[in-house]
mmCIF file of C-alpha atoms in Angstrom:
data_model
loop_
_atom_site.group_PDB
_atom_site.id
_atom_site.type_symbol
_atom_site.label_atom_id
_atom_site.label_comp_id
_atom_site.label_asym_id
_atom_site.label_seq_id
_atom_site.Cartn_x
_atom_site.Cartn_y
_atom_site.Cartn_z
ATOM 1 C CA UNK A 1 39.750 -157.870 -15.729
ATOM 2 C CA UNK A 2 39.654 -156.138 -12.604
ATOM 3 C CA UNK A 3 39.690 -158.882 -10.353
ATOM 4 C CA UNK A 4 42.949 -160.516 -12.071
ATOM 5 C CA UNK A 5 44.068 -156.803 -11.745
ATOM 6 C CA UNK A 6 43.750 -156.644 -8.104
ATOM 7 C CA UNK A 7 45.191 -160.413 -7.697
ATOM 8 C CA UNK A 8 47.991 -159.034 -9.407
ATOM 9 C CA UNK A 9 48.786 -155.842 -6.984
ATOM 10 C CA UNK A 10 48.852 -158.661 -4.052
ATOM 11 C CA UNK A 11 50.900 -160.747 -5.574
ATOM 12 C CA UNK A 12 53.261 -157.781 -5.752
ATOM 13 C CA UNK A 13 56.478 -157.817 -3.354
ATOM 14 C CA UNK A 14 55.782 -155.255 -0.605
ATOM 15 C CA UNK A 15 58.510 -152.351 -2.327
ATOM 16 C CA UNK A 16 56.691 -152.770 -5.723
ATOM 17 C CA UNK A 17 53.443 -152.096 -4.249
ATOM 18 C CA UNK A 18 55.125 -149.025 -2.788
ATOM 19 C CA UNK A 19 56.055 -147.903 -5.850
ATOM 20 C CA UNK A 20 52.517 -148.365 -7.097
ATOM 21 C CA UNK A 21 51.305 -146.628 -3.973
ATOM 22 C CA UNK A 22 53.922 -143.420 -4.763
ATOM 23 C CA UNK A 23 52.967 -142.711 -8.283
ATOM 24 C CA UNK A 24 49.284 -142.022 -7.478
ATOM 25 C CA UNK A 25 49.635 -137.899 -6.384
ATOM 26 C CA UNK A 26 48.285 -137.757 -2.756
ATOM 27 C CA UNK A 27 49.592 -134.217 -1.583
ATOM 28 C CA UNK A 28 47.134 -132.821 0.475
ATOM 29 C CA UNK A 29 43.824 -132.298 -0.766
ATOM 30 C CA UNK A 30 44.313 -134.463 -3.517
ATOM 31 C CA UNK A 31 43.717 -138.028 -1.530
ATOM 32 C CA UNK A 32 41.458 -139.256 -3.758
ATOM 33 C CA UNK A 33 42.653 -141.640 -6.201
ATOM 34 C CA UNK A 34 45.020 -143.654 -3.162
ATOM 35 C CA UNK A 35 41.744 -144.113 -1.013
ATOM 36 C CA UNK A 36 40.305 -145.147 -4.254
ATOM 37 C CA UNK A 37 43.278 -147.718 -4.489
ATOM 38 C CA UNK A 38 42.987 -148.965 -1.205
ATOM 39 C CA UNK A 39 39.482 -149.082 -0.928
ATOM 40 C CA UNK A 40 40.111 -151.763 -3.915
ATOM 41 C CA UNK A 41 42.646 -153.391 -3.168
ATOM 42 C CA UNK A 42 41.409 -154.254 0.399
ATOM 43 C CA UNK A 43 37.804 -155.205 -0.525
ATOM 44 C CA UNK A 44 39.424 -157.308 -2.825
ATOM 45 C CA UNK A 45 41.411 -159.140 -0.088
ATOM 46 C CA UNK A 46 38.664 -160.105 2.219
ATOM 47 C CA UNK A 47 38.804 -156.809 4.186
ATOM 48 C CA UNK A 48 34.928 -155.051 4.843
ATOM 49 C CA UNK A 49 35.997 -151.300 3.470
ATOM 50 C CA UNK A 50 34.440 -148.380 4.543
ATOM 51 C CA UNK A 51 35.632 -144.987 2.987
ATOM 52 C CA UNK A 52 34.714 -142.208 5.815
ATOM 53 C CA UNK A 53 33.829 -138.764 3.869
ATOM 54 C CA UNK A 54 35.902 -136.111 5.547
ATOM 55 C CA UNK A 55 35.392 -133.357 3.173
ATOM 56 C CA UNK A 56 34.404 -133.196 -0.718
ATOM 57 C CA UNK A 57 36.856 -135.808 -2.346
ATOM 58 C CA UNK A 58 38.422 -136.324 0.701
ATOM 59 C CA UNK A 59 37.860 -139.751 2.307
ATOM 60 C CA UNK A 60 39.019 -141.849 5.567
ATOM 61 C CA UNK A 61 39.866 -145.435 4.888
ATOM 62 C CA UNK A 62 38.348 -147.705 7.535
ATOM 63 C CA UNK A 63 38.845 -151.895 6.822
ATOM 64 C CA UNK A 64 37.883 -154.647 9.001
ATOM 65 C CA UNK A 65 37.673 -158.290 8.930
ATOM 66 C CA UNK A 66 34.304 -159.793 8.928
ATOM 67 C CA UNK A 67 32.975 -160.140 12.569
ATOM 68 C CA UNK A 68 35.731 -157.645 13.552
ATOM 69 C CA UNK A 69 33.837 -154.115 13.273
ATOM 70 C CA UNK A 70 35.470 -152.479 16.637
ATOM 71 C CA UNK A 71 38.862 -154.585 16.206
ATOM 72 C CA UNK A 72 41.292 -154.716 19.794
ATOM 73 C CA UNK A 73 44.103 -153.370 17.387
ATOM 74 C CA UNK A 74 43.990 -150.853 15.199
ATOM 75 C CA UNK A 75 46.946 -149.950 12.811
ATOM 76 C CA UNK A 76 46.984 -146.056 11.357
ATOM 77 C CA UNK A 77 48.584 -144.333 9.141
ATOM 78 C CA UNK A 78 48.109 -140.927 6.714
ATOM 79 C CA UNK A 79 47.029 -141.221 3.018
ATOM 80 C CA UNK A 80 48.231 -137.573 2.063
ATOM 81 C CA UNK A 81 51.974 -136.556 1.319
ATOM 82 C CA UNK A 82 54.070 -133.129 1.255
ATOM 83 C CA UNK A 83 54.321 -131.198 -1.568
ATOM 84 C CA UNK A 84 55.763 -131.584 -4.121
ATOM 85 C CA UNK A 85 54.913 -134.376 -5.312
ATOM 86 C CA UNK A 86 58.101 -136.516 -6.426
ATOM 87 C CA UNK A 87 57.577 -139.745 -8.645
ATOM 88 C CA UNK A 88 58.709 -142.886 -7.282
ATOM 89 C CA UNK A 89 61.867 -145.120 -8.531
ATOM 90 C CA UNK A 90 63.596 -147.863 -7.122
ATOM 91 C CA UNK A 91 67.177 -149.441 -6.903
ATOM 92 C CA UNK A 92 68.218 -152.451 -5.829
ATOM 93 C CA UNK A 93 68.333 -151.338 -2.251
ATOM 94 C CA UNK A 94 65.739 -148.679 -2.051
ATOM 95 C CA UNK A 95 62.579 -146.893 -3.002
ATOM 96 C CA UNK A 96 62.567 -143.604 -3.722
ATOM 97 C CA UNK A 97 59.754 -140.895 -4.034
ATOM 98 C CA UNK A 98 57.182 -138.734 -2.119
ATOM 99 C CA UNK A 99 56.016 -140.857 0.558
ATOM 100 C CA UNK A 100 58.049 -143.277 0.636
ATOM 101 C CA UNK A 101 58.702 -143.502 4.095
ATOM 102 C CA UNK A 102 55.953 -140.378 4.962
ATOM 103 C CA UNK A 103 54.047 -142.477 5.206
ATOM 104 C CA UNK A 104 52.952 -144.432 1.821
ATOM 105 C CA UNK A 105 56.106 -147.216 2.913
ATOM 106 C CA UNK A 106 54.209 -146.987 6.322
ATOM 107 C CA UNK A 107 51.001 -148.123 5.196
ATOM 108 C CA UNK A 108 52.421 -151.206 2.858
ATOM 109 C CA UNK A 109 54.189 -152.628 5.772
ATOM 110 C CA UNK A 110 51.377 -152.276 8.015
ATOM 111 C CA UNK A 111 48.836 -154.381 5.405
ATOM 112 C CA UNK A 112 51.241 -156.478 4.879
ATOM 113 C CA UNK A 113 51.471 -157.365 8.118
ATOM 114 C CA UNK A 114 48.176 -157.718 9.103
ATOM 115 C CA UNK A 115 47.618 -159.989 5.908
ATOM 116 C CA UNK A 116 50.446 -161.989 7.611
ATOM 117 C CA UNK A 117 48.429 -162.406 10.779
ATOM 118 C CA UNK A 118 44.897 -163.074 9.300
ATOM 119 C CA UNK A 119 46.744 -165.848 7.318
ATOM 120 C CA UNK A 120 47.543 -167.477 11.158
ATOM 121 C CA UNK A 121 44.252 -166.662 12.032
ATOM 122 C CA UNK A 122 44.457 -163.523 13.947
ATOM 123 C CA UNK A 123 41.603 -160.979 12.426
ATOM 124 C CA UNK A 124 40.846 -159.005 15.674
ATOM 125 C CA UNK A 125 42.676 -156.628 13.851
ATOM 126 C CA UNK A 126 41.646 -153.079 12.043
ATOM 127 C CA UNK A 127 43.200 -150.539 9.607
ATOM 128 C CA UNK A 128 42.589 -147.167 9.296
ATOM 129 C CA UNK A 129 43.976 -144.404 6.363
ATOM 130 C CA UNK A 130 43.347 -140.664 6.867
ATOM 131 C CA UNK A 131 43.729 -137.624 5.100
ATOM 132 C CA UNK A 132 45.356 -134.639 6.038
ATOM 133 C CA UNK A 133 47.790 -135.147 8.416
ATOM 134 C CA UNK A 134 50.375 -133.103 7.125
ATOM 135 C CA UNK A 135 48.438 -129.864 7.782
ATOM 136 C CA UNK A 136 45.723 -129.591 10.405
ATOM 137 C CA UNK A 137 44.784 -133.228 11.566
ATOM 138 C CA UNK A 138 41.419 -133.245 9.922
ATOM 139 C CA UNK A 139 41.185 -136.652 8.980
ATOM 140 C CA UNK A 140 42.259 -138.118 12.564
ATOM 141 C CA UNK A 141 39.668 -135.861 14.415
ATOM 142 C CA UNK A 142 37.017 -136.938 11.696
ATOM 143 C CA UNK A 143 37.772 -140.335 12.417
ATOM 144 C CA UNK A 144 36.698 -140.165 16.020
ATOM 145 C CA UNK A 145 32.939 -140.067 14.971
ATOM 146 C CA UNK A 146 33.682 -143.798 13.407
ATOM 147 C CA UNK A 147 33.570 -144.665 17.460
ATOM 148 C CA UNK A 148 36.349 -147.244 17.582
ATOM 149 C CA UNK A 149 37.586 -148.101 20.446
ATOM 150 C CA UNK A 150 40.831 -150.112 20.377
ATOM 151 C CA UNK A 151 43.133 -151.570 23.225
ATOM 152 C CA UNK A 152 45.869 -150.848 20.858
ATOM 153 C CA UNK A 153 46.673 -148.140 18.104
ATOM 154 C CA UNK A 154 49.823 -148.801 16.339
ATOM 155 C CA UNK A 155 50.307 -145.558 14.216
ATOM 156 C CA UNK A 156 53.232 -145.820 11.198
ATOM 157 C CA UNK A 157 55.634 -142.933 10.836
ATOM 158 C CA UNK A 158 59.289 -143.119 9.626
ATOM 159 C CA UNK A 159 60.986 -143.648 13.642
ATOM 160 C CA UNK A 160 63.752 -145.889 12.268
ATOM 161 C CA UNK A 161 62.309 -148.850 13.285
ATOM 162 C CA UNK A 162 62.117 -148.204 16.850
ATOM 163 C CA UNK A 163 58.794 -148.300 19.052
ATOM 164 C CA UNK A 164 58.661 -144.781 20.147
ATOM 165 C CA UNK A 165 57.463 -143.929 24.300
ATOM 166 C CA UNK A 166 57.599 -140.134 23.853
ATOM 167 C CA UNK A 167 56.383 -137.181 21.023
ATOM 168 C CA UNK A 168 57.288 -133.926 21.570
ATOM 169 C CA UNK A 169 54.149 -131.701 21.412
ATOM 170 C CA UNK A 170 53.709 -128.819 18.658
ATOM 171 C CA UNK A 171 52.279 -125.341 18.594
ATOM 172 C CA UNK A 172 51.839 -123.252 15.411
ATOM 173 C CA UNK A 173 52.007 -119.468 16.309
ATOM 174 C CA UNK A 174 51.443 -116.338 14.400
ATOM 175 C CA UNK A 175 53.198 -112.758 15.161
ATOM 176 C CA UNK A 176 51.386 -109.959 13.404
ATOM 177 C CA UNK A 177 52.681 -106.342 13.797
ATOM 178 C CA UNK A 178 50.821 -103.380 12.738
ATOM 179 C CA UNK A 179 52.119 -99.759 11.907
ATOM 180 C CA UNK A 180 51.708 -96.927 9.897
ATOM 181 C CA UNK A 181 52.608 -96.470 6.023
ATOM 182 C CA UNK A 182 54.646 -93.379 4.769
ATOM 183 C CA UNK A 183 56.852 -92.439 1.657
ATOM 184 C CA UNK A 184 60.111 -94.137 2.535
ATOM 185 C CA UNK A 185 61.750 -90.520 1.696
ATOM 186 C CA UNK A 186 60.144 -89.596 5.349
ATOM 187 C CA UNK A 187 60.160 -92.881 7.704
ATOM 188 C CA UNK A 188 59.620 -90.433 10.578
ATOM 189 C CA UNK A 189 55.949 -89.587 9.313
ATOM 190 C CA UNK A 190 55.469 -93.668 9.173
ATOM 191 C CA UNK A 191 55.969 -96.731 11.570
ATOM 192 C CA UNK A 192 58.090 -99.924 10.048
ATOM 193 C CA UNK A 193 55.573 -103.003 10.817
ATOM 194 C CA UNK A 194 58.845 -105.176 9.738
ATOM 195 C CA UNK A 195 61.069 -103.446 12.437
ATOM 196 C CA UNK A 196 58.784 -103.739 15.247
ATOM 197 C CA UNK A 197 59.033 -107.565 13.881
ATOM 198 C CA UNK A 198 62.796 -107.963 13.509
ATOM 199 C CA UNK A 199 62.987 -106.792 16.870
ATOM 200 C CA UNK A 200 60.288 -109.361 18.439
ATOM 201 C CA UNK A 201 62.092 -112.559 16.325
ATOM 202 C CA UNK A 202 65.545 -111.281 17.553
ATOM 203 C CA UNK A 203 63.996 -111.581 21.118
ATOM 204 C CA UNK A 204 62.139 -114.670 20.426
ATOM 205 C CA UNK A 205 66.112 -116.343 19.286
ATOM 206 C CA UNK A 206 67.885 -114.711 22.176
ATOM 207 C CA UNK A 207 65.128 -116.885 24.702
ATOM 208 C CA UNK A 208 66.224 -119.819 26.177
ATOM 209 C CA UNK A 209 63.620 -122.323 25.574
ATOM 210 C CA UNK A 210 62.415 -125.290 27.992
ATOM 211 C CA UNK A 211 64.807 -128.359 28.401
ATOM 212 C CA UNK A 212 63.212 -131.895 29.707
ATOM 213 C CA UNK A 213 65.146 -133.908 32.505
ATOM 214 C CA UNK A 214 65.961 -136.097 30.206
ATOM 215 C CA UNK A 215 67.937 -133.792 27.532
ATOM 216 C CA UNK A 216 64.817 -132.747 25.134
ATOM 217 C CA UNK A 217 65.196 -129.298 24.117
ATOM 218 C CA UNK A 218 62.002 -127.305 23.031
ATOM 219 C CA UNK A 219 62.484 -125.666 19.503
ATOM 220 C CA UNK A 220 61.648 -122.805 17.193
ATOM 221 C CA UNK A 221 61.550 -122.686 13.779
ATOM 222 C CA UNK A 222 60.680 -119.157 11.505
ATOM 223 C CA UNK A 223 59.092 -120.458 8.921
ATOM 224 C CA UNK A 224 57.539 -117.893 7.011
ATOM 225 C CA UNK A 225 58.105 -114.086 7.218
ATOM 226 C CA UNK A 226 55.803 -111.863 4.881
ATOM 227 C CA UNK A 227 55.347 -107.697 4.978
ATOM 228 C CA UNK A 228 55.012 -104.607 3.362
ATOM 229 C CA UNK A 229 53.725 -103.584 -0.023
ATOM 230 C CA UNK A 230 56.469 -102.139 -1.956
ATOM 231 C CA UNK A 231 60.302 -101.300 -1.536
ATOM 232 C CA UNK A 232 59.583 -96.963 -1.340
ATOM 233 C CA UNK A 233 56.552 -97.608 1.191
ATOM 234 C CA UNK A 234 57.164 -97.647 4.677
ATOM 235 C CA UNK A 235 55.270 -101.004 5.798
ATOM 236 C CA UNK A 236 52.158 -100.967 7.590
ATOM 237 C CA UNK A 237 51.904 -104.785 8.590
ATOM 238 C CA UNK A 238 54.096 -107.686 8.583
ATOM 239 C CA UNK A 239 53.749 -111.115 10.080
ATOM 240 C CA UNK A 240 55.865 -114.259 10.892
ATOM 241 C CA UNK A 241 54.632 -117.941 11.483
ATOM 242 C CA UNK A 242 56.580 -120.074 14.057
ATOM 243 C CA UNK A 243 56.802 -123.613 14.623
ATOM 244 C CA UNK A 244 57.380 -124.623 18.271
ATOM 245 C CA UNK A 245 58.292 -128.408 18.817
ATOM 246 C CA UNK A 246 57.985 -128.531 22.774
ATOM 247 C CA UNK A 247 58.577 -130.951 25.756
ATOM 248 C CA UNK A 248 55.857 -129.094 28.405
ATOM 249 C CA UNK A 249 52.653 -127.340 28.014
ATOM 250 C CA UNK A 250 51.888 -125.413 24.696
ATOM 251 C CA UNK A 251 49.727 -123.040 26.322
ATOM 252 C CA UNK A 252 52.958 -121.982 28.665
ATOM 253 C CA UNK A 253 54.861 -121.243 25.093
ATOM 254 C CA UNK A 254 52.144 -118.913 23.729
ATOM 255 C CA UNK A 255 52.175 -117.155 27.019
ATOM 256 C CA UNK A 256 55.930 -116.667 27.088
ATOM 257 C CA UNK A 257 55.633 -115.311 23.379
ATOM 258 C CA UNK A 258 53.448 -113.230 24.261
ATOM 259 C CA UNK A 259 55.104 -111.540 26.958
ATOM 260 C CA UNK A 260 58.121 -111.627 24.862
ATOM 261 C CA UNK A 261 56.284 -109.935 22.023
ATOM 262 C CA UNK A 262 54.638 -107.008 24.562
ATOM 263 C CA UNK A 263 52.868 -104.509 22.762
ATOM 264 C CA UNK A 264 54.776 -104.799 20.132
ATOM 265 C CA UNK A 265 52.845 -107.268 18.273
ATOM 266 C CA UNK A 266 49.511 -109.895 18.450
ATOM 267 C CA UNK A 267 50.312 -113.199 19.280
ATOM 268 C CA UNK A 268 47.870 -115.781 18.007
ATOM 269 C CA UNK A 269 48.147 -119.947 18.387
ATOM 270 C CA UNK A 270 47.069 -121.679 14.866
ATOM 271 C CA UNK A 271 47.080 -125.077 16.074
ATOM 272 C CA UNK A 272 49.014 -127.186 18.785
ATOM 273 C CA UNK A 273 49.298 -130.247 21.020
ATOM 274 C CA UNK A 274 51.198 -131.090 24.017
ATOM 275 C CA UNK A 275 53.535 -133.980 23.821
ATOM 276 C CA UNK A 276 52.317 -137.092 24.027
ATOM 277 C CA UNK A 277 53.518 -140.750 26.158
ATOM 278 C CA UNK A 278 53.297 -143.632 23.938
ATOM 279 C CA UNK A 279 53.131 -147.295 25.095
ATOM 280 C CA UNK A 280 56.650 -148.810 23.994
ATOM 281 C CA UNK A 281 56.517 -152.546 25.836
ATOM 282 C CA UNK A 282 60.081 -153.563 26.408
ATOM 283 C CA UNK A 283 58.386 -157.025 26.343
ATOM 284 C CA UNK A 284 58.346 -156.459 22.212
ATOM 285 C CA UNK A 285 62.108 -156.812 21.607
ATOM 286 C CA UNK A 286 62.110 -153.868 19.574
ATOM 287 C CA UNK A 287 64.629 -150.905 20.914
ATOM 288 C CA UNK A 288 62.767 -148.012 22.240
ATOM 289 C CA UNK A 289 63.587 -144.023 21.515
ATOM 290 C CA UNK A 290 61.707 -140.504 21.542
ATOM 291 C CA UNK A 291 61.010 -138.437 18.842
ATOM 292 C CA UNK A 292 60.492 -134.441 17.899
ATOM 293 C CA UNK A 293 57.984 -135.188 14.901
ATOM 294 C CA UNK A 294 54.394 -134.352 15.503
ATOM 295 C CA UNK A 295 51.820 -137.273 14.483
ATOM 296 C CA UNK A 296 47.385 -137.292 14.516
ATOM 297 C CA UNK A 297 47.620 -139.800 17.791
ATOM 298 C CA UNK A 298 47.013 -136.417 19.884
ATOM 299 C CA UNK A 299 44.164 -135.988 18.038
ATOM 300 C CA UNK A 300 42.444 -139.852 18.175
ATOM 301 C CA UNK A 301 40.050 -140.254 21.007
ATOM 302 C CA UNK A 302 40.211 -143.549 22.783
ATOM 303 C CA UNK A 303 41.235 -144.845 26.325
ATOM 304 C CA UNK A 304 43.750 -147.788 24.911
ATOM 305 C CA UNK A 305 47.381 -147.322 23.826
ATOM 306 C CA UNK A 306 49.214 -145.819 21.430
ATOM 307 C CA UNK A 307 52.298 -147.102 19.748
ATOM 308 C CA UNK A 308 54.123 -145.450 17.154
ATOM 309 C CA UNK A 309 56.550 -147.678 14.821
ATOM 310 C CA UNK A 310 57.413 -147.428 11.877
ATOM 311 C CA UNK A 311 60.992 -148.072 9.167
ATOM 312 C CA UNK A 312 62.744 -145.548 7.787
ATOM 313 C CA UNK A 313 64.166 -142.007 9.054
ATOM 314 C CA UNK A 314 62.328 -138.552 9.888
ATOM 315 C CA UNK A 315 65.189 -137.211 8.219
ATOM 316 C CA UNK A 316 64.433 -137.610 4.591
ATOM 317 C CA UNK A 317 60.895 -137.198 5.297
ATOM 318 C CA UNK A 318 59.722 -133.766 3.295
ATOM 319 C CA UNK A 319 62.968 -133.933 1.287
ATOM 320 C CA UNK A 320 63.453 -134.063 -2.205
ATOM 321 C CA UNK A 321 65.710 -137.531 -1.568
ATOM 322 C CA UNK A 322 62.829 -139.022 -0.073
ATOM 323 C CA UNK A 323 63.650 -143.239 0.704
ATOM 324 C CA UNK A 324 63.000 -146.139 2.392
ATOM 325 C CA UNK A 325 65.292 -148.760 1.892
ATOM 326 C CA UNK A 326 63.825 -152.257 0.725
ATOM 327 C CA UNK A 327 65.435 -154.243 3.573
ATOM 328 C CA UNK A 328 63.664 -151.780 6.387
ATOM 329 C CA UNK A 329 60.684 -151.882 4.920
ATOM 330 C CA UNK A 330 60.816 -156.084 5.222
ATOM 331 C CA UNK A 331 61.588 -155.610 8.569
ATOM 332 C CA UNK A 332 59.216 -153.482 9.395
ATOM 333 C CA UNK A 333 56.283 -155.953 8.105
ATOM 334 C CA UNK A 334 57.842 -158.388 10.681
ATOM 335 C CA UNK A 335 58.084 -155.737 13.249
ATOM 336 C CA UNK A 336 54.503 -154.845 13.352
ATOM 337 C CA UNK A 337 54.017 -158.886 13.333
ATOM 338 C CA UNK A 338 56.097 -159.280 16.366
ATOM 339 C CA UNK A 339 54.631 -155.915 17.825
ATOM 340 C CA UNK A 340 50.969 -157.139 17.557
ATOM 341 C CA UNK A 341 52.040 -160.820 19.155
ATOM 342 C CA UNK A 342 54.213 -159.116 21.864
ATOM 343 C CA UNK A 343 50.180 -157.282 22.842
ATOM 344 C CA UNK A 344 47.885 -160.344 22.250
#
């Protein structure tokens, strides 16, 4: 009986429907059977559902209460996970598995909280899963044509429990150099693509990045090198991909690659954001910190605020030793309780 089914999954303490959440494979592109889950579990729960087609198989979750279609507060997380996907387990003091704090553990707390506050009769409230937030942000900026308008957006991510005022921007950056194949018995009739690019990285680590007045230092991170065709071939193209995480203006970093880079290479931006204020109300009792982790709020059009809480650490995010413990993720139900109050 599906209904007894359902009644069952909300009967469930908030880490076992965690682990329910974790062992249905959401790695991105493959969303579909957790917005199918949610989609059930919160029509089933007095929540009007809406799943938001983003591409083929690829839906938005959008839930309201009745009466509450553009709700003053708006709680978001993502639906989709890192590869590889890692089966969930649990302990007596944590949960384990992909997502479990990025940002499946994010998404329990936040329902559970706001089935805390319709129970005292606070329903001006909204929640809202997307897709693909681990790689280009598609299901935030499809989201936008849903035309909600909130005073608040509380978006979960693993901060530790702390209400975040800062994100540091991102930019994604490709470095392509070109040259000119040859037997690698004569280099001098060729031109080493992978040289030219040695060279260029080297330069790129020697730079010394932006620093913020209050101690945030701008990053780079190589994250993928790939070039040439074969060992005895001199190589005609190689190509690196760089992740900045960055405390000014993106467009500033591309330029300074750029010039870096000369004519020894092309320089292209993939994606990026600048970084981002959040509202972090002292008022809420919760302590307050900054963060290097991108997020989709960058890409959600609205003129309210944007708060970004959420239990468990960054740190073990995209890790194989993925956790939240069970305590954190209690008190994070009760922090995004007290956060909502604190804004009312």
């Amino acid at each position: 009986n599906p209904t007894t089914m359902t009644q069952q999954l909300q009967d469930l303490a908030p880490e076992d429907l965690l682990l329910e959440i974790i062992n249905i494979e959401s790695t991105t592109l493959k969303e579909k059977e957790v917005y199918e889950f949610l989609h059930k579990y919160l029509s089933s729960s007095g929540w009007e559902v809406q799943l938001q087609q983003v591409e083929e198989n690829r839906c938005n979750v959008y839930a309201h209460r009745k009466g509450f279609s553009n709700p003053s507060i708006l709680f978001n997380s993502h639906i989709d996970t890192v590869p590889p996907y890692i089966k969930g387990h649990k302990d007596e003091t944590n949960v384990y598995g992909r997502g479990a704090c990025d940002a499946k553990g994010q998404v329990v707390a936040q329902i559970k909280a706001a089935e805390k506050l319709v129970k005292e009769g606070i329903e001006d409230i909204g929640l809202l899963y997307v897709v693909g937030e681990e790689t280009n942000h598609i299901g935030m900026i499809k989201a936008n044509d849903l035309g909600l308008q909130p005073k608040y957006l509380i978006v979960g991510e693993p901060t530790e429990s702390k209400l975040i005022r800062r994100q540091k921007g991102a930019v994604m950056i490709t470095v392509d150099c070109f040259g000119k194949a040859a037997h690698s018995g004569y280099p001098e009739m060729g031109d080493s693509a992978i040289e030219k690019l040695v060279d260029v990285l080297a330069d790129l680590k020697k730079e010394t990045w932006p620093v913020s007045s209050d101690g945030s230092i701008t990053t780079m991170n190589i994250g993928t090198i790939t070039g040439g065709v074969a060992v005895n071939i001199v190589p005609a193209s190689a190509k690196a991909q760089l992740a900045f995480r960055i405390i000014g203006p993106q467009d500033d970093i591309l330029k300074r690659v750029q010039e870096i880079a000369g004519n020894r290479a092309t320089v292209t931006r993939n994606l990026g954001n600048d970084p981002c204020d959040l509202y972090a109300p002292e008022e809420a009792g919760i302590p307050i910190s900054i963060v290097a982790f991108n997020t989709d709020i960058p890409y959600f059009k609205f003129s309210g605020k944007p708060m970004l809480l959420g239990g468990g650490s960054i740190l073990v995010a995209h890790n194989p030793e993925e956790k939240i413990s069970i305590s954190e993720l209690h008190q994070c139900i009760d922090l995004n309780v007290q956060l909502v109050k604190s804004v009312l």
